[in-house]
PDB file of C-alpha atoms in Angstrom:
ATOM      1  CA  MET A   1     157.063  77.452  18.008  1.00  0.00           C
ATOM      2  CA  THR A   2     154.068  79.653  18.810  1.00  0.00           C
ATOM      3  CA  VAL A   3     150.939  78.782  16.899  1.00  0.00           C
ATOM      4  CA  GLY A   4     148.719  81.579  18.102  1.00  0.00           C
ATOM      5  CA  ARG A   5     147.792  83.982  20.858  1.00  0.00           C
ATOM      6  CA  ARG A   6     144.762  83.995  23.160  1.00  0.00           C
ATOM      7  CA  HIS A   7     142.014  86.292  21.951  1.00  0.00           C
ATOM      8  CA  HIS A   8     138.989  86.033  24.269  1.00  0.00           C
ATOM      9  CA  LEU A   9     137.854  83.435  26.771  1.00  0.00           C
ATOM     10  CA  ILE A  10     134.256  82.827  25.646  1.00  0.00           C
ATOM     11  CA  VAL A  11     131.734  82.003  28.351  1.00  0.00           C
ATOM     12  CA  ASP A  12     128.311  80.617  27.424  1.00  0.00           C
ATOM     13  CA  CYS A  13     125.519  82.073  29.552  1.00  0.00           C
ATOM     14  CA  PRO A  14     121.793  82.839  29.347  1.00  0.00           C
ATOM     15  CA  ASP A  15     122.199  86.650  29.686  1.00  0.00           C
ATOM     16  CA  PRO A  16     125.462  87.975  28.182  1.00  0.00           C
ATOM     17  CA  ALA A  17     124.843  91.590  29.218  1.00  0.00           C
ATOM     18  CA  ALA A  18     124.246  90.669  32.865  1.00  0.00           C
ATOM     19  CA  SER A  19     127.338  88.457  32.983  1.00  0.00           C
ATOM     20  CA  ALA A  20     129.424  91.178  31.341  1.00  0.00           C
ATOM     21  CA  ARG A  21     128.203  93.837  33.806  1.00  0.00           C
ATOM     22  CA  PHE A  22     129.149  91.583  36.728  1.00  0.00           C
ATOM     23  CA  TRP A  23     132.648  90.767  35.416  1.00  0.00           C
ATOM     24  CA  SER A  24     133.204  94.362  34.288  1.00  0.00           C
ATOM     25  CA  ALA A  25     132.636  95.506  37.868  1.00  0.00           C
ATOM     26  CA  VAL A  26     134.730  92.701  39.408  1.00  0.00           C
ATOM     27  CA  LEU A  27     137.716  93.210  37.088  1.00  0.00           C
ATOM     28  CA  GLY A  28     137.465  96.990  36.648  1.00  0.00           C
ATOM     29  CA  GLU A  29     137.425  96.712  32.859  1.00  0.00           C
ATOM     30  CA  PRO A  30     134.756  98.180  30.587  1.00  0.00           C
ATOM     31  CA  VAL A  31     132.309  96.487  28.279  1.00  0.00           C
ATOM     32  CA  THR A  32     133.930  97.125  24.898  1.00  0.00           C
ATOM     33  CA  TYR A  33     131.485  95.350  22.583  1.00  0.00           C
ATOM     34  CA  ASP A  34     127.825  94.377  22.840  1.00  0.00           C
ATOM     35  CA  ASP A  35     125.605  93.110  20.034  1.00  0.00           C
ATOM     36  CA  GLY A  36     122.997  91.705  22.428  1.00  0.00           C
ATOM     37  CA  ASP A  37     124.068  88.079  22.001  1.00  0.00           C
ATOM     38  CA  PHE A  38     127.831  88.544  22.385  1.00  0.00           C
ATOM     39  CA  VAL A  39     129.377  90.947  24.903  1.00  0.00           C
ATOM     40  CA  VAL A  40     133.086  91.597  25.542  1.00  0.00           C
ATOM     41  CA  VAL A  41     134.818  92.888  28.678  1.00  0.00           C
ATOM     42  CA  SER A  42     138.412  93.996  28.087  1.00  0.00           C
ATOM     43  CA  ALA A  43     140.800  96.836  28.881  1.00  0.00           C
ATOM     44  CA  ASP A  44     140.044  98.434  25.493  1.00  0.00           C
ATOM     45  CA  THR A  45     138.796  97.541  22.017  1.00  0.00           C
ATOM     46  CA  THR A  46     142.186  96.188  20.940  1.00  0.00           C
ATOM     47  CA  THR A  47     142.892  93.993  23.992  1.00  0.00           C
ATOM     48  CA  SER A  48     141.822  90.389  24.563  1.00  0.00           C
ATOM     49  CA  GLY A  49     139.467  89.744  27.437  1.00  0.00           C
ATOM     50  CA  LEU A  50     136.351  87.857  28.486  1.00  0.00           C
ATOM     51  CA  ALA A  51     133.434  87.427  26.117  1.00  0.00           C
ATOM     52  CA  PHE A  52     129.942  86.263  27.003  1.00  0.00           C
ATOM     53  CA  GLN A  53     127.852  84.422  24.423  1.00  0.00           C
ATOM     54  CA  ARG A  54     124.117  83.804  24.666  1.00  0.00           C
ATOM     55  CA  ALA A  55     123.311  80.129  25.301  1.00  0.00           C
ATOM     56  CA  PRO A  56     119.563  79.781  25.910  1.00  0.00           C
ATOM     57  CA  GLY A  57     118.660  76.999  28.289  1.00  0.00           C
ATOM     58  CA  GLN A  58     122.189  76.364  29.468  1.00  0.00           C
ATOM     59  CA  PRO A  59     121.969  74.676  32.877  1.00  0.00           C
ATOM     60  CA  ARG A  60     123.638  76.345  35.838  1.00  0.00           C
ATOM     61  CA  PRO A  61     126.713  74.495  37.092  1.00  0.00           C
ATOM     62  CA  THR A  62     126.113  72.549  40.292  1.00  0.00           C
ATOM     63  CA  TRP A  63     129.686  72.719  41.635  1.00  0.00           C
ATOM     64  CA  PRO A  64     130.902  70.926  43.671  1.00  0.00           C
ATOM     65  CA  ASP A  65     128.285  68.331  42.666  1.00  0.00           C
ATOM     66  CA  PRO A  66     129.472  66.931  39.304  1.00  0.00           C
ATOM     67  CA  ALA A  67     125.893  66.523  37.989  1.00  0.00           C
ATOM     68  CA  VAL A  68     126.412  69.675  35.886  1.00  0.00           C
ATOM     69  CA  PRO A  69     130.154  70.431  35.558  1.00  0.00           C
ATOM     70  CA  GLN A  70     131.495  73.885  36.341  1.00  0.00           C
ATOM     71  CA  GLN A  71     132.060  74.517  32.592  1.00  0.00           C
ATOM     72  CA  MET A  72     134.816  77.049  33.306  1.00  0.00           C
ATOM     73  CA  HIS A  73     136.260  78.877  36.258  1.00  0.00           C
ATOM     74  CA  LEU A  74     138.372  81.941  36.789  1.00  0.00           C
ATOM     75  CA  ASP A  75     140.869  82.681  39.524  1.00  0.00           C
ATOM     76  CA  VAL A  76     140.667  86.371  40.378  1.00  0.00           C
ATOM     77  CA  MET A  77     143.804  87.802  42.001  1.00  0.00           C
ATOM     78  CA  VAL A  78     143.040  90.250  44.855  1.00  0.00           C
ATOM     79  CA  ASP A  79     144.961  92.254  47.451  1.00  0.00           C
ATOM     80  CA  ASP A  80     142.505  91.645  50.314  1.00  0.00           C
ATOM     81  CA  LEU A  81     140.484  88.425  50.291  1.00  0.00           C
ATOM     82  CA  ALA A  82     137.888  89.519  52.849  1.00  0.00           C
ATOM     83  CA  ALA A  83     137.239  92.881  51.184  1.00  0.00           C
ATOM     84  CA  ALA A  84     137.043  91.283  47.748  1.00  0.00           C
ATOM     85  CA  ALA A  85     134.627  88.623  49.038  1.00  0.00           C
ATOM     86  CA  GLY A  86     132.268  91.300  50.310  1.00  0.00           C
ATOM     87  CA  ALA A  87     132.560  93.237  47.067  1.00  0.00           C
ATOM     88  CA  VAL A  88     131.723  90.302  44.768  1.00  0.00           C
ATOM     89  CA  VAL A  89     128.744  89.309  46.935  1.00  0.00           C
ATOM     90  CA  ALA A  90     127.489  92.907  46.748  1.00  0.00           C
ATOM     91  CA  LEU A  91     127.765  92.645  42.947  1.00  0.00           C
ATOM     92  CA  GLY A  92     125.598  89.517  42.879  1.00  0.00           C
ATOM     93  CA  ALA A  93     127.981  86.596  43.460  1.00  0.00           C
ATOM     94  CA  VAL A  94     126.927  83.673  45.644  1.00  0.00           C
ATOM     95  CA  GLN A  95     129.392  82.046  48.041  1.00  0.00           C
ATOM     96  CA  LEU A  96     129.966  78.329  47.395  1.00  0.00           C
ATOM     97  CA  PRO A  97     131.585  75.671  49.595  1.00  0.00           C
ATOM     98  CA  GLY A  98     135.348  76.129  49.854  1.00  0.00           C
ATOM     99  CA  ASP A  99     137.751  78.920  50.666  1.00  0.00           C
ATOM    100  CA  PHE A 100     136.815  82.060  48.732  1.00  0.00           C
ATOM    101  CA  VAL A 101     134.835  80.143  46.101  1.00  0.00           C
ATOM    102  CA  PHE A 102     131.857  81.949  44.544  1.00  0.00           C
ATOM    103  CA  ALA A 103     129.463  81.697  41.608  1.00  0.00           C
ATOM    104  CA  ASP A 104     128.816  84.578  39.249  1.00  0.00           C
ATOM    105  CA  PRO A 105     125.168  85.507  38.489  1.00  0.00           C
ATOM    106  CA  ALA A 106     125.042  82.843  35.724  1.00  0.00           C
ATOM    107  CA  GLY A 107     126.294  80.186  38.168  1.00  0.00           C
ATOM    108  CA  HIS A 108     129.891  79.881  36.919  1.00  0.00           C
ATOM    109  CA  PRO A 109     132.276  79.179  39.807  1.00  0.00           C
ATOM    110  CA  PHE A 110     135.261  81.442  40.414  1.00  0.00           C
ATOM    111  CA  CYS A 111     137.867  81.739  43.130  1.00  0.00           C
ATOM    112  CA  LEU A 112     139.407  84.737  44.804  1.00  0.00           C
ATOM    113  CA  VAL A 113     143.129  84.177  45.313  1.00  0.00           C
ATOM    114  CA  GLN A 114     145.616  86.222  47.310  1.00  0.00           C
ATOM    115  CA  ARG A 115     147.901  88.255  45.067  1.00  0.00           C
ATOM    116  CA  PRO A 116     151.316  86.564  44.999  1.00  0.00           C
ATOM    117  CA  GLY A 117     154.360  88.633  45.899  1.00  0.00           C
ATOM    118  CA  TRP A 118     155.631  88.713  42.334  1.00  0.00           C
ATOM    119  CA  ALA A 119     152.513  90.488  41.033  1.00  0.00           C
ATOM    120  CA  PRO A 120     152.073  94.255  41.337  1.00  0.00           C
ATOM    121  CA  PRO A 121     149.294  95.512  43.670  1.00  0.00           C
ATOM    122  CA  ILE A 122     145.791  95.408  42.198  1.00  0.00           C
ATOM    123  CA  GLY A 123     144.286  98.664  43.379  1.00  0.00           C
TER     124      GLY A 123
END
């Protein structure tokens, strides 16, 4: 039995617009809603996606140190790990310890993962 369907993954952050701009550029999807405190990135206005919600004073994750947990993390599928790493750093990501582990501008960790053979090419 299916109870429901995923709508948006909501990410708390201090600056929703900045987080949305970063993830919009990384994922190649537009910002489809922005009320200043809640911003959505999705393929279009009728598709689920990522949403960023203002959370003043939220501490930055300290991954891999568990003092402040990572709070969430995304795996981003890419065709070329090295090229994608350079691109996300140019967009404002910070490299963290580990293979292709980064933090977005709000400090949320994410990983770049090689596209598996079953998935169609990204670009």
